[in-house]
Amino acid sequence: MRTSRMITVVGCHAGGEIGNVVVGGVAAPPGRTVYERMEALRADDSLRRLLLREPRGSVAVNANLIVPSLREDCAAGYIIMESTEYAAMSGSNTICVATVLLETGIVELREPETTFKLEAPAGVVAVTAECRDGRCESVELLSVPCFVERLDAPLEVDGLGTIKVDVAFGGMWFAIADGQELGFSLEPSEARDLCTVGETIRGAAREQLPCRHPDNPDIAGVSIVQIAGPWRGLGAVSKNAVVVAPGRLDRSATGTGLSARMAALHARGLIGVANVMTHASVLGSSFEGRVVSETTVGGKPAIVPAIRGSAWITSISQVIVDPTDPFPEGYLLTDTWPGDDHQSV
């Protein structure tokens, strides 16, 4: 076997969403913060292409690179690589990262509870993990402040006419549309149609509803769409489907999507501090969300959410590149990867 590169990857999923974790074989990009390290990785982009494109990956795969954090209060940092972008925050990926760090011994696992902090590109994330018999059974992450940019914003969408969406930051910028009004019941059989509609909404929202994070203007533009089922109230399960570019469903209930929806529900007075809600995906997997506190971001009312979910390790493997391989950074075909491979900005 000849190889010009060998990368150690721990396979993992949270609620069905693949969030593989790179634990060896990649030098940390330069930067004083994880956000700066992410920008350095983005400028090259070869690692993301190698891990996510075929033949080593697929459109449904995410990968997370563990990097050192220069913050004394953080055990590690991580850079999130998704199909078409580098996300500033992701709930399912964070749950995968925390689980892998604990179950591989990179971070000491203590029973019945382990607490530590991680540095994401969006900021510091506090982790509380319930642990038993050497396993991380669940992870609750205290996410970054989340807020609403617009409620019931009119949006002209090709083929749909004028619809209303909420634009909210949940760690990523979301456009949240009403699933019932769009004619969806959020069942697995609707996956392809949900993706088609969601991508059309995303394109329209990026053009018509600009948004920019007040503390980091580089985090700008709707990059993800949530098609939300009816709000069932506290103590019940509400469904949602999150469409990820370039046009696929997030398999999990989506931590950033849950955070964005809680911010919108809070803005409408439907959920408050200490309230808990449950979001389910079209697969039926669920995350639990809790409003920890109220705050402000750039003068806008905001919440600090906590997201709880579980992840499962599926493999430990070494990804290699043979120097004669004609696809050292993979390839894309539109039968499974619709549209262009782009990075949202």
XYZ file of C-alpha atoms in Angstrom:
345
model
C 0.000 0.000 0.000
C 1.306 3.422 -0.954
C -0.088 6.539 0.607
C 0.686 10.215 0.478
C -1.754 10.981 3.267
C -3.323 9.064 6.161
C -6.046 10.576 8.353
C -7.627 8.915 11.400
C -11.394 9.382 11.551
C -13.884 8.258 14.192
C -17.263 7.652 12.576
C -20.211 8.990 14.564
C -23.836 10.040 14.181
C -26.282 12.002 16.318
C -29.929 11.285 15.638
C -28.952 9.774 12.288
C -26.907 12.764 11.093
C -23.313 11.744 10.348
C -20.753 13.871 12.161
C -17.407 12.114 11.724
C -14.516 13.357 13.847
C -10.931 13.724 12.604
C -8.599 12.888 15.490
C -5.240 12.420 13.759
C -3.185 13.000 10.645
C -4.028 16.682 10.088
C -1.916 19.568 11.336
C -3.858 22.361 13.012
C -4.410 25.330 10.704
C -2.916 28.655 11.855
C -4.957 31.109 13.884
C -5.435 32.571 17.344
C -9.081 31.492 17.528
C -10.975 28.533 16.141
C -12.803 30.921 13.837
C -9.462 32.050 12.388
C -8.357 28.412 12.078
C -11.603 27.675 10.237
C -10.946 30.543 7.823
C -7.450 29.182 7.134
C -8.897 25.713 6.448
C -11.568 27.215 4.190
C -8.964 29.111 2.161
C -7.389 25.786 1.168
C -10.511 23.569 1.341
C -8.683 20.400 0.274
C -9.470 18.538 3.517
C -13.211 19.143 3.243
C -13.232 17.984 -0.359
C -11.199 14.884 0.486
C -13.437 13.810 3.376
C -16.884 14.774 2.094
C -16.840 14.158 -1.627
C -17.051 10.730 -3.215
C -15.391 8.228 -3.196
C -14.497 8.755 0.495
C -17.607 10.657 1.554
C -21.060 11.640 0.348
C -23.466 14.557 0.400
C -24.906 13.265 3.707
C -21.561 13.294 5.556
C -20.197 16.008 7.854
C -16.708 16.025 9.318
C -15.205 17.775 12.325
C -11.520 18.527 12.743
C -10.289 18.578 16.344
C -7.842 21.459 16.840
C -6.148 22.958 19.893
C -7.867 25.882 21.551
C -5.711 28.710 22.836
C -8.347 29.429 25.471
C -7.380 28.119 28.900
C -11.004 27.312 29.705
C -11.534 25.006 26.680
C -10.485 21.364 26.419
C -10.302 21.553 22.607
C -11.584 23.322 19.546
C -13.320 21.910 16.499
C -13.949 23.019 12.925
C -17.219 21.895 11.340
C -17.138 20.921 7.659
C -20.509 20.404 5.984
C -21.575 19.640 2.427
C -21.156 23.145 1.058
C -19.936 25.300 3.922
C -17.978 25.643 7.121
C -20.660 26.063 9.779
C -19.982 28.371 12.707
C -22.045 26.085 14.933
C -23.867 22.760 14.684
C -25.730 20.944 17.433
C -25.512 17.428 15.992
C -21.828 17.823 15.127
C -21.065 19.173 18.601
C -22.823 16.203 20.200
C -20.720 13.883 18.005
C -17.496 15.729 18.866
C -18.165 15.624 22.616
C -19.069 11.934 22.498
C -15.942 11.013 20.524
C -13.652 13.066 22.761
C -15.017 11.289 25.830
C -15.297 7.726 24.537
C -11.816 7.759 22.972
C -10.236 9.208 26.129
C -9.065 12.464 24.561
C -11.098 14.150 27.291
C -11.302 12.206 30.564
C -14.704 10.586 31.005
C -16.024 10.903 34.551
C -19.190 9.234 35.795
C -21.985 10.058 36.289
C -21.361 13.472 34.689
C -18.510 15.125 32.803
C -18.438 18.861 32.194
C -16.032 20.747 29.945
C -15.934 23.521 27.354
C -15.195 23.457 23.647
C -14.349 26.291 21.301
C -16.498 26.304 18.155
C -16.027 28.854 15.381
C -19.110 30.664 16.733
C -17.735 30.797 20.294
C -17.419 28.790 23.486
C -19.798 25.868 24.025
C -20.264 24.409 27.514
C -20.838 20.633 27.518
C -22.500 18.522 30.191
C -22.352 14.811 29.415
C -24.198 12.057 31.250
C -21.849 9.069 31.410
C -22.324 5.495 32.567
C -20.378 2.239 32.144
C -17.682 3.981 30.132
C -20.121 5.437 27.635
C -21.364 8.951 26.991
C -25.126 8.442 27.116
C -26.203 11.989 26.311
C -24.755 15.431 25.766
C -26.265 18.765 26.683
C -24.550 21.723 25.080
C -24.996 25.313 26.145
C -25.025 27.015 22.784
C -24.271 30.530 21.611
C -26.903 33.284 22.001
C -29.692 32.979 19.424
C -32.067 35.639 18.181
C -34.631 36.626 15.580
C -33.855 38.974 12.722
C -37.368 39.008 11.209
C -40.747 37.447 11.997
C -43.305 36.677 9.270
C -41.145 38.246 6.588
C -42.788 38.095 3.141
C -40.734 36.133 0.644
C -41.340 35.709 -3.090
C -40.532 32.130 -4.052
C -40.664 30.708 -7.569
C -43.525 28.242 -7.846
C -44.901 29.109 -4.402
C -45.780 32.788 -4.664
C -45.466 34.893 -1.537
C -44.893 32.974 1.674
C -43.944 34.120 5.174
C -40.753 33.034 6.913
C -38.966 33.794 10.150
C -35.272 34.619 9.829
C -33.429 33.560 12.975
C -29.886 32.848 14.087
C -29.484 29.517 15.865
C -25.741 29.250 15.385
C -26.424 29.417 11.632
C -28.847 31.691 9.780
C -32.211 29.978 9.225
C -35.284 30.777 7.205
C -38.160 29.013 8.988
C -41.235 28.235 6.877
C -44.605 26.765 7.882
C -44.784 23.147 6.761
C -48.567 22.934 6.911
C -48.978 25.979 4.686
C -46.611 24.367 2.201
C -48.674 21.162 2.257
C -46.199 18.922 4.087
C -46.844 16.449 6.898
C -43.075 15.894 7.364
C -42.912 12.204 6.573
C -39.888 10.318 5.173
C -41.675 9.817 1.838
C -41.658 13.603 1.339
C -37.871 13.920 1.626
C -37.152 14.719 -2.027
C -39.990 17.254 -2.302
C -38.980 18.873 0.992
C -35.454 19.341 -0.348
C -36.635 20.832 -3.633
C -38.865 23.341 -1.872
C -36.314 24.085 0.841
C -33.527 24.859 -1.620
C -35.846 27.174 -3.568
C -36.712 29.001 -0.348
C -33.050 29.250 0.619
C -32.087 30.833 -2.690
C -34.900 33.353 -2.429
C -34.118 34.199 1.192
C -30.443 34.812 0.436
C -31.445 37.298 -2.243
C -34.355 39.026 -0.524
C -33.721 38.793 3.222
C -30.124 39.792 4.009
C -28.893 39.087 7.516
C -25.568 39.568 9.227
C -24.443 38.697 12.734
C -23.824 41.943 14.646
C -20.793 40.540 16.478
C -19.251 38.788 13.472
C -20.310 40.313 10.130
C -18.672 37.440 8.246
C -21.495 35.167 9.487
C -24.020 36.382 6.965
C -26.838 35.153 4.756
C -29.455 32.433 5.185
C -27.620 29.154 4.694
C -30.231 26.660 5.847
C -34.023 26.249 5.767
C -36.316 24.744 8.367
C -39.739 23.538 7.301
C -41.529 23.483 10.621
C -44.486 21.406 11.675
C -47.121 22.865 13.982
C -45.980 24.017 17.428
C -47.456 21.399 19.743
C -46.607 23.185 22.963
C -44.437 22.393 25.948
C -44.330 18.732 26.921
C -45.237 17.564 23.405
C -43.140 16.715 20.356
C -43.047 19.164 17.449
C -41.712 18.027 14.091
C -39.397 19.756 11.665
C -37.397 19.087 8.529
C -34.170 20.988 7.918
C -32.943 21.256 4.351
C -29.170 21.506 4.044
C -27.465 22.781 0.887
C -27.037 21.549 -1.786
C -30.442 19.916 -1.240
C -30.680 17.132 1.317
C -32.428 16.598 4.639
C -30.610 16.767 7.931
C -31.248 13.342 9.380
C -31.339 14.638 12.959
C -33.712 17.058 14.631
C -30.961 19.690 14.096
C -29.573 21.489 17.147
C -29.110 24.852 15.448
C -32.593 24.519 13.964
C -34.065 23.837 17.384
C -32.177 26.842 18.757
C -33.462 29.077 15.957
C -37.030 27.880 16.455
C -36.850 28.463 20.202
C -35.636 31.997 19.498
C -38.665 32.560 17.235
C -41.079 31.017 19.745
C -39.546 33.159 22.488
C -39.984 36.284 20.361
C -43.670 35.391 20.039
C -44.047 34.850 23.780
C -44.699 31.105 23.439
C -41.676 29.846 25.345
C -39.699 31.314 28.236
C -36.773 30.747 30.555
C -36.589 27.182 31.929
C -39.147 25.929 29.408
C -38.280 22.722 27.550
C -39.405 21.602 24.093
C -38.724 18.541 21.956
C -38.050 18.616 18.221
C -38.263 15.486 16.065
C -36.845 14.873 12.606
C -38.629 13.086 9.769
C -36.813 9.930 10.959
C -38.375 10.329 14.402
C -35.076 11.010 16.170
C -35.306 13.913 18.603
C -33.352 16.597 20.441
C -34.486 18.384 23.564
C -34.165 22.165 23.826
C -34.228 24.368 26.903
C -34.198 28.147 27.264
C -31.471 28.780 29.817
C -31.553 32.564 29.966
C -32.386 35.769 28.142
C -29.779 38.163 26.811
C -29.200 40.584 23.945
C -27.077 40.433 20.791
C -26.369 43.721 19.058
C -29.296 45.258 20.905
C -31.696 42.501 19.824
C -33.487 40.315 22.402
C -31.888 36.870 22.429
C -31.911 33.583 24.301
C -29.177 31.241 25.438
C -30.392 27.733 24.535
C -29.279 24.323 25.730
C -29.618 21.338 23.399
C -29.579 17.716 24.545
C -29.121 14.638 22.379
C -27.154 11.415 22.003
C -24.539 10.186 19.559
C -23.170 6.770 18.664
C -19.706 5.867 17.389
C -19.930 3.741 14.240
C -16.319 3.164 13.183
C -12.665 4.016 13.568
C -10.898 4.204 10.229
C -7.951 5.639 8.377
C -8.642 7.605 5.228
C -5.745 7.375 2.784
C -4.707 8.940 -0.511
C -2.701 6.796 -2.916
C -0.346 9.069 -4.898
C -1.663 7.544 -8.142
C -5.357 7.997 -7.230
C -7.005 10.096 -9.984
C -9.431 11.565 -7.414
C -7.223 12.781 -4.526
C -9.840 15.349 -3.522
C -12.884 13.432 -4.708
C -15.544 14.362 -7.234
C -19.177 15.463 -7.479
C -22.003 14.125 -9.625
C -25.391 15.810 -9.672
C -27.317 12.531 -9.361
C -26.624 12.641 -5.610
C -25.110 16.130 -5.193
C -27.534 18.601 -6.816
C -26.293 22.037 -7.813
C -22.812 23.404 -7.508
C -20.403 22.645 -4.680
C -20.243 26.126 -3.224
C -19.483 27.762 0.082
C -22.084 30.098 1.512
C -20.795 33.533 2.496
